[in-house]
Amino acid sequence: MAQFQFVMRSGPTPGVTFPLDGDQLTIGRDSSNGVAINDAEVSRKHSRLSFQGGKYVIEDLGSTNGTFVNGQRLAGPVVLKAGDVVSLGEQIVLMYDAINMDPGATVAVSRKSARVEPPPVQQSAPVYANPAPGYAPPPTTGKKTNMTPIFIGVGVFFFICLCISFFWWVDATFRWCVFFPFLSGC
């Protein structure tokens, strides 16, 4: 018997796990959802999970900030696989996992509650141990430097050096009257 869960990698409560039980679950900001995430980026009813053929299928419910699986915005239902990364908007990142359980084991967690694990070490961008095949992380939005002022400054510096060198050469070779015949005394 396999049980599925979401583990929050980034968002308001990193490390929280959401056990997925039931044929229909909704994900959203409202507390009535099977997976309730209280964050402004999450719509009240953001996404729906349907259990079909032993697998969960996720679809966006017209959310404002979108639902993404492995970086691709959902345009229709998508079958989830263990290791898939589900993002709600830009800040909420959930890892979809399958957990193999002993059918005779006693489960101490209720079906609606979430178990808190220690939060992962904060990094500049989420890093996943086993990303799904074909998954490329979203591009980083590093600050780019505008090189135009640097090139202009270097060009002005060389121009000034060239002018100083020219006037020094004119003075050292006594050619003032050759280059500047309008000067008095030429």
mmCIF file of N, CA, C and O in Angstrom, residues 50-120:
data_model
loop_
_atom_site.group_PDB
_atom_site.id
_atom_site.type_symbol
_atom_site.label_atom_id
_atom_site.label_comp_id
_atom_site.label_asym_id
_atom_site.label_seq_id
_atom_site.Cartn_x
_atom_site.Cartn_y
_atom_site.Cartn_z
ATOM 1 N N SER A 50 -7.061 14.611 -7.750
ATOM 2 C CA SER A 50 -8.011 13.515 -7.924
ATOM 3 C C SER A 50 -7.217 12.220 -7.951
ATOM 4 O O SER A 50 -6.220 12.118 -8.667
ATOM 5 N N PHE A 51 -7.653 11.222 -7.180
ATOM 6 C CA PHE A 51 -6.975 9.927 -7.145
ATOM 7 C C PHE A 51 -7.604 9.054 -8.224
ATOM 8 O O PHE A 51 -8.769 8.695 -8.153
ATOM 9 N N GLN A 52 -6.807 8.739 -9.272
ATOM 10 C CA GLN A 52 -7.304 7.967 -10.408
ATOM 11 C C GLN A 52 -6.307 6.884 -10.759
ATOM 12 O O GLN A 52 -5.149 7.186 -11.044
ATOM 13 N N GLY A 53 -6.728 5.638 -10.729
ATOM 14 C CA GLY A 53 -5.855 4.527 -11.134
ATOM 15 C C GLY A 53 -4.613 4.401 -10.277
ATOM 16 O O GLY A 53 -3.548 4.066 -10.794
ATOM 17 N N GLY A 54 -4.728 4.673 -8.993
ATOM 18 C CA GLY A 54 -3.585 4.539 -8.095
ATOM 19 C C GLY A 54 -2.619 5.702 -8.139
ATOM 20 O O GLY A 54 -1.534 5.636 -7.571
ATOM 21 N N LYS A 55 -3.007 6.777 -8.831
ATOM 22 C CA LYS A 55 -2.129 7.951 -8.946
ATOM 23 C C LYS A 55 -2.950 9.205 -8.718
ATOM 24 O O LYS A 55 -4.149 9.240 -8.989
ATOM 25 N N TYR A 56 -2.262 10.251 -8.238
ATOM 26 C CA TYR A 56 -2.941 11.544 -8.086
ATOM 27 C C TYR A 56 -2.756 12.359 -9.358
ATOM 28 O O TYR A 56 -1.672 12.410 -9.946
ATOM 29 N N VAL A 57 -3.838 13.002 -9.764
ATOM 30 C CA VAL A 57 -3.849 13.913 -10.904
ATOM 31 C C VAL A 57 -4.128 15.294 -10.346
ATOM 32 O O VAL A 57 -5.047 15.482 -9.553
ATOM 33 N N ILE A 58 -3.312 16.283 -10.749
ATOM 34 C CA ILE A 58 -3.481 17.652 -10.256
ATOM 35 C C ILE A 58 -3.959 18.543 -11.392
ATOM 36 O O ILE A 58 -3.558 18.361 -12.550
ATOM 37 N N GLU A 59 -4.845 19.484 -11.057
ATOM 38 C CA GLU A 59 -5.279 20.478 -12.031
ATOM 39 C C GLU A 59 -5.503 21.808 -11.320
ATOM 40 O O GLU A 59 -5.854 21.849 -10.145
ATOM 41 N N ASP A 60 -5.229 22.883 -12.047
ATOM 42 C CA ASP A 60 -5.400 24.225 -11.510
ATOM 43 C C ASP A 60 -6.888 24.583 -11.570
ATOM 44 O O ASP A 60 -7.593 24.189 -12.500
ATOM 45 N N LEU A 61 -7.357 25.296 -10.566
ATOM 46 C CA LEU A 61 -8.772 25.690 -10.520
ATOM 47 C C LEU A 61 -8.955 27.168 -10.876
ATOM 48 O O LEU A 61 -9.770 27.859 -10.286
ATOM 49 N N GLY A 62 -8.168 27.659 -11.828
ATOM 50 C CA GLY A 62 -8.274 29.056 -12.243
ATOM 51 C C GLY A 62 -7.633 30.005 -11.244
ATOM 52 O O GLY A 62 -8.083 31.136 -11.082
ATOM 53 N N SER A 63 -6.581 29.554 -10.580
ATOM 54 C CA SER A 63 -5.917 30.371 -9.564
ATOM 55 C C SER A 63 -5.276 31.609 -10.190
ATOM 56 O O SER A 63 -4.952 31.624 -11.376
ATOM 57 N N THR A 64 -5.094 32.616 -9.378
ATOM 58 C CA THR A 64 -4.495 33.870 -9.848
ATOM 59 C C THR A 64 -3.029 33.691 -10.218
ATOM 60 O O THR A 64 -2.579 34.145 -11.261
ATOM 61 N N ASN A 65 -2.240 33.017 -9.364
ATOM 62 C CA ASN A 65 -0.790 32.908 -9.563
ATOM 63 C C ASN A 65 -0.347 31.612 -10.219
ATOM 64 O O ASN A 65 0.829 31.399 -10.443
ATOM 65 N N GLY A 66 -1.269 30.720 -10.535
ATOM 66 C CA GLY A 66 -0.951 29.513 -11.291
ATOM 67 C C GLY A 66 -0.423 28.365 -10.453
ATOM 68 O O GLY A 66 0.062 28.536 -9.343
ATOM 69 N N THR A 67 -0.550 27.160 -11.024
ATOM 70 C CA THR A 67 -0.001 25.934 -10.456
ATOM 71 C C THR A 67 1.011 25.410 -11.462
ATOM 72 O O THR A 67 0.739 25.376 -12.662
ATOM 73 N N PHE A 68 2.183 25.007 -10.969
ATOM 74 C CA PHE A 68 3.272 24.551 -11.827
ATOM 75 C C PHE A 68 3.715 23.161 -11.384
ATOM 76 O O PHE A 68 3.761 22.879 -10.195
ATOM 77 N N VAL A 69 4.035 22.298 -12.339
ATOM 78 C CA VAL A 69 4.640 20.998 -12.039
ATOM 79 C C VAL A 69 5.972 20.972 -12.775
ATOM 80 O O VAL A 69 6.023 21.110 -13.997
ATOM 81 N N ASN A 70 7.047 20.836 -12.003
ATOM 82 C CA ASN A 70 8.414 20.827 -12.547
ATOM 83 C C ASN A 70 8.676 22.050 -13.418
ATOM 84 O O ASN A 70 9.289 21.970 -14.477
ATOM 85 N N GLY A 71 8.184 23.205 -12.965
ATOM 86 C CA GLY A 71 8.453 24.469 -13.649
ATOM 87 C C GLY A 71 7.513 24.795 -14.795
ATOM 88 O O GLY A 71 7.597 25.874 -15.359
ATOM 89 N N GLN A 72 6.608 23.894 -15.160
ATOM 90 C CA GLN A 72 5.681 24.128 -16.273
ATOM 91 C C GLN A 72 4.300 24.486 -15.727
ATOM 92 O O GLN A 72 3.731 23.735 -14.934
ATOM 93 N N ARG A 73 3.763 25.606 -16.169
ATOM 94 C CA ARG A 73 2.427 26.026 -15.714
ATOM 95 C C ARG A 73 1.378 25.062 -16.267
ATOM 96 O O ARG A 73 1.422 24.693 -17.437
ATOM 97 N N LEU A 74 0.452 24.673 -15.414
ATOM 98 C CA LEU A 74 -0.580 23.721 -15.813
ATOM 99 C C LEU A 74 -1.592 24.377 -16.741
ATOM 100 O O LEU A 74 -2.109 25.452 -16.455
ATOM 101 N N ALA A 75 -1.862 23.693 -17.846
ATOM 102 C CA ALA A 75 -2.910 24.120 -18.770
ATOM 103 C C ALA A 75 -4.050 23.103 -18.747
ATOM 104 O O ALA A 75 -5.089 23.323 -19.345
ATOM 105 N N GLY A 76 -3.827 21.985 -18.056
ATOM 106 C CA GLY A 76 -4.818 20.924 -17.945
ATOM 107 C C GLY A 76 -4.357 19.963 -16.861
ATOM 108 O O GLY A 76 -3.334 20.181 -16.209
ATOM 109 N N PRO A 77 -5.081 18.853 -16.659
ATOM 110 C CA PRO A 77 -4.702 17.891 -15.627
ATOM 111 C C PRO A 77 -3.360 17.234 -15.935
ATOM 112 O O PRO A 77 -3.031 16.976 -17.088
ATOM 113 N N VAL A 78 -2.578 16.957 -14.856
ATOM 114 C CA VAL A 78 -1.266 16.315 -14.987
ATOM 115 C C VAL A 78 -1.171 15.217 -13.934
ATOM 116 O O VAL A 78 -1.504 15.440 -12.770
ATOM 117 N N VAL A 79 -0.692 14.025 -14.353
ATOM 118 C CA VAL A 79 -0.480 12.918 -13.423
ATOM 119 C C VAL A 79 0.823 13.161 -12.681
ATOM 120 O O VAL A 79 1.862 13.425 -13.296
ATOM 121 N N LEU A 80 0.771 13.103 -11.343
ATOM 122 C CA LEU A 80 1.964 13.339 -10.537
ATOM 123 C C LEU A 80 2.762 12.054 -10.372
ATOM 124 O O LEU A 80 2.199 10.967 -10.249
ATOM 125 N N LYS A 81 4.099 12.208 -10.368
ATOM 126 C CA LYS A 81 5.022 11.102 -10.121
ATOM 127 C C LYS A 81 5.868 11.470 -8.914
ATOM 128 O O LYS A 81 6.123 12.648 -8.669
ATOM 129 N N ALA A 82 6.316 10.452 -8.178
ATOM 130 C CA ALA A 82 7.162 10.705 -7.008
ATOM 131 C C ALA A 82 8.363 11.542 -7.430
ATOM 132 O O ALA A 82 8.992 11.277 -8.456
ATOM 133 N N GLY A 83 8.658 12.564 -6.659
ATOM 134 C CA GLY A 83 9.772 13.455 -6.967
ATOM 135 C C GLY A 83 9.376 14.700 -7.729
ATOM 136 O O GLY A 83 10.194 15.601 -7.910
ATOM 137 N N ASP A 84 8.124 14.766 -8.197
ATOM 138 C CA ASP A 84 7.678 15.971 -8.906
ATOM 139 C C ASP A 84 7.670 17.163 -7.947
ATOM 140 O O ASP A 84 7.403 17.030 -6.757
ATOM 141 N N VAL A 85 7.965 18.326 -8.500
ATOM 142 C CA VAL A 85 7.962 19.571 -7.729
ATOM 143 C C VAL A 85 6.730 20.368 -8.151
ATOM 144 O O VAL A 85 6.573 20.711 -9.316
ATOM 145 N N VAL A 86 5.859 20.619 -7.179
ATOM 146 C CA VAL A 86 4.623 21.370 -7.435
ATOM 147 C C VAL A 86 4.787 22.750 -6.811
ATOM 148 O O VAL A 86 5.107 22.867 -5.629
ATOM 149 N N SER A 87 4.596 23.799 -7.621
ATOM 150 C CA SER A 87 4.719 25.170 -7.133
ATOM 151 C C SER A 87 3.374 25.858 -7.263
ATOM 152 O O SER A 87 2.687 25.715 -8.276
ATOM 153 N N LEU A 88 3.025 26.600 -6.234
ATOM 154 C CA LEU A 88 1.816 27.413 -6.245
ATOM 155 C C LEU A 88 2.290 28.856 -6.259
ATOM 156 O O LEU A 88 2.826 29.339 -5.269
ATOM 157 N N GLY A 89 2.163 29.519 -7.398
ATOM 158 C CA GLY A 89 2.747 30.847 -7.539
ATOM 159 C C GLY A 89 4.264 30.722 -7.609
ATOM 160 O O GLY A 89 4.795 29.715 -8.064
ATOM 161 N N GLU A 90 4.961 31.744 -7.120
ATOM 162 C CA GLU A 90 6.423 31.755 -7.204
ATOM 163 C C GLU A 90 7.103 31.312 -5.916
ATOM 164 O O GLU A 90 8.251 30.886 -5.937
ATOM 165 N N GLN A 91 6.422 31.423 -4.774
ATOM 166 C CA GLN A 91 7.095 31.205 -3.494
ATOM 167 C C GLN A 91 6.791 29.859 -2.838
ATOM 168 O O GLN A 91 7.573 29.387 -2.028
ATOM 169 N N ILE A 92 5.671 29.235 -3.149
ATOM 170 C CA ILE A 92 5.264 28.011 -2.475
ATOM 171 C C ILE A 92 5.732 26.819 -3.305
ATOM 172 O O ILE A 92 5.310 26.632 -4.444
ATOM 173 N N VAL A 93 6.631 26.002 -2.726
ATOM 174 C CA VAL A 93 7.179 24.843 -3.428
ATOM 175 C C VAL A 93 6.920 23.602 -2.587
ATOM 176 O O VAL A 93 7.310 23.532 -1.418
ATOM 177 N N LEU A 94 6.245 22.613 -3.204
ATOM 178 C CA LEU A 94 5.923 21.351 -2.543
ATOM 179 C C LEU A 94 6.571 20.201 -3.311
ATOM 180 O O LEU A 94 6.555 20.184 -4.539
ATOM 181 N N MET A 95 7.147 19.238 -2.578
ATOM 182 C CA MET A 95 7.720 18.036 -3.187
ATOM 183 C C MET A 95 6.685 16.926 -3.031
ATOM 184 O O MET A 95 6.201 16.684 -1.924
ATOM 185 N N TYR A 96 6.345 16.256 -4.128
ATOM 186 C CA TYR A 96 5.383 15.168 -4.104
ATOM 187 C C TYR A 96 6.149 13.861 -3.890
ATOM 188 O O TYR A 96 7.070 13.546 -4.632
ATOM 189 N N ASP A 97 5.784 13.119 -2.848
ATOM 190 C CA ASP A 97 6.484 11.880 -2.495
ATOM 191 C C ASP A 97 5.500 10.738 -2.316
ATOM 192 O O ASP A 97 4.363 10.942 -1.886
ATOM 193 N N ALA A 98 5.965 9.525 -2.607
ATOM 194 C CA ALA A 98 5.219 8.311 -2.299
ATOM 195 C C ALA A 98 5.915 7.653 -1.118
ATOM 196 O O ALA A 98 7.140 7.554 -1.086
ATOM 197 N N ILE A 99 5.122 7.227 -0.143
ATOM 198 C CA ILE A 99 5.681 6.586 1.048
ATOM 199 C C ILE A 99 5.151 5.170 1.110
ATOM 200 O O ILE A 99 3.939 4.947 1.082
ATOM 201 N N ASN A 100 6.052 4.189 1.185
ATOM 202 C CA ASN A 100 5.634 2.810 1.352
ATOM 203 C C ASN A 100 5.406 2.562 2.825
ATOM 204 O O ASN A 100 6.279 2.801 3.646
ATOM 205 N N MET A 101 4.211 2.071 3.151
ATOM 206 C CA MET A 101 3.864 1.845 4.551
ATOM 207 C C MET A 101 3.550 0.378 4.774
ATOM 208 O O MET A 101 3.041 -0.301 3.894
ATOM 209 N N ASP A 102 3.829 -0.091 5.989
ATOM 210 C CA ASP A 102 3.454 -1.427 6.416
ATOM 211 C C ASP A 102 1.956 -1.405 6.698
ATOM 212 O O ASP A 102 1.497 -0.633 7.540
ATOM 213 N N PRO A 103 1.150 -2.264 6.021
ATOM 214 C CA PRO A 103 -0.296 -2.204 6.236
ATOM 215 C C PRO A 103 -0.699 -2.534 7.669
ATOM 216 O O PRO A 103 -1.761 -2.130 8.118
ATOM 217 N N GLY A 104 0.149 -3.235 8.424
ATOM 218 C CA GLY A 104 -0.172 -3.575 9.800
ATOM 219 C C GLY A 104 0.276 -2.534 10.802
ATOM 220 O O GLY A 104 0.007 -2.650 11.996
ATOM 221 N N ALA A 105 0.953 -1.494 10.313
ATOM 222 C CA ALA A 105 1.481 -0.480 11.223
ATOM 223 C C ALA A 105 0.366 0.426 11.725
ATOM 224 O O ALA A 105 -0.641 0.629 11.055
ATOM 225 N N THR A 106 0.559 0.963 12.918
ATOM 226 C CA THR A 106 -0.393 1.909 13.491
ATOM 227 C C THR A 106 -0.002 3.311 13.057
ATOM 228 O O THR A 106 1.147 3.708 13.189
ATOM 229 N N VAL A 107 -0.966 4.054 12.521
ATOM 230 C CA VAL A 107 -0.707 5.419 12.077
ATOM 231 C C VAL A 107 -1.165 6.352 13.189
ATOM 232 O O VAL A 107 -2.315 6.329 13.598
ATOM 233 N N ALA A 108 -0.242 7.182 13.665
ATOM 234 C CA ALA A 108 -0.542 8.074 14.779
ATOM 235 C C ALA A 108 -1.030 9.439 14.326
ATOM 236 O O ALA A 108 -1.504 10.224 15.114
ATOM 237 N N VAL A 109 -0.923 9.744 13.062
ATOM 238 C CA VAL A 109 -1.306 11.062 12.558
ATOM 239 C C VAL A 109 -2.698 10.969 11.957
ATOM 240 O O VAL A 109 -2.990 10.052 11.197
ATOM 241 N N SER A 110 -3.564 11.925 12.305
ATOM 242 C CA SER A 110 -4.898 11.921 11.721
ATOM 243 C C SER A 110 -4.804 12.285 10.249
ATOM 244 O O SER A 110 -3.828 12.891 9.802
ATOM 245 N N ARG A 111 -5.827 11.975 9.497
ATOM 246 C CA ARG A 111 -5.791 12.181 8.047
ATOM 247 C C ARG A 111 -5.768 13.648 7.648
ATOM 248 O O ARG A 111 -5.284 14.001 6.592
ATOM 249 N N LYS A 112 -6.307 14.529 8.451
ATOM 250 C CA LYS A 112 -6.372 15.948 8.101
ATOM 251 C C LYS A 112 -5.208 16.759 8.654
ATOM 252 O O LYS A 112 -4.999 17.884 8.274
ATOM 253 N N SER A 113 -4.449 16.185 9.605
ATOM 254 C CA SER A 113 -3.392 16.979 10.240
ATOM 255 C C SER A 113 -2.106 16.932 9.433
ATOM 256 O O SER A 113 -1.918 16.068 8.591
ATOM 257 N N ALA A 114 -1.226 17.848 9.718
ATOM 258 C CA ALA A 114 0.076 17.897 9.058
ATOM 259 C C ALA A 114 1.160 17.670 10.095
ATOM 260 O O ALA A 114 1.077 18.162 11.207
ATOM 261 N N ARG A 115 2.179 16.900 9.734
ATOM 262 C CA ARG A 115 3.288 16.594 10.636
ATOM 263 C C ARG A 115 4.422 17.576 10.335
ATOM 264 O O ARG A 115 4.774 17.789 9.191
ATOM 265 N N VAL A 116 5.007 18.154 11.390
ATOM 266 C CA VAL A 116 6.075 19.139 11.223
ATOM 267 C C VAL A 116 7.418 18.444 11.368
ATOM 268 O O VAL A 116 7.678 17.749 12.334
ATOM 269 N N GLU A 117 8.263 18.618 10.361
ATOM 270 C CA GLU A 117 9.637 18.132 10.395
ATOM 271 C C GLU A 117 10.539 19.341 10.580
ATOM 272 O O GLU A 117 10.140 20.464 10.315
ATOM 273 N N PRO A 118 11.786 19.143 11.013
ATOM 274 C CA PRO A 118 12.680 20.296 11.143
ATOM 275 C C PRO A 118 12.857 20.976 9.791
ATOM 276 O O PRO A 118 12.950 20.306 8.782
ATOM 277 N N PRO A 119 12.867 22.305 9.782
ATOM 278 C CA PRO A 119 12.999 23.000 8.499
ATOM 279 C C PRO A 119 14.372 22.745 7.891
ATOM 280 O O PRO A 119 15.359 22.591 8.600
ATOM 281 N N PRO A 120 14.427 22.682 6.552
ATOM 282 C CA PRO A 120 15.717 22.483 5.889
ATOM 283 C C PRO A 120 16.588 23.738 6.007
ATOM 284 O O PRO A 120 16.093 24.824 6.286
#
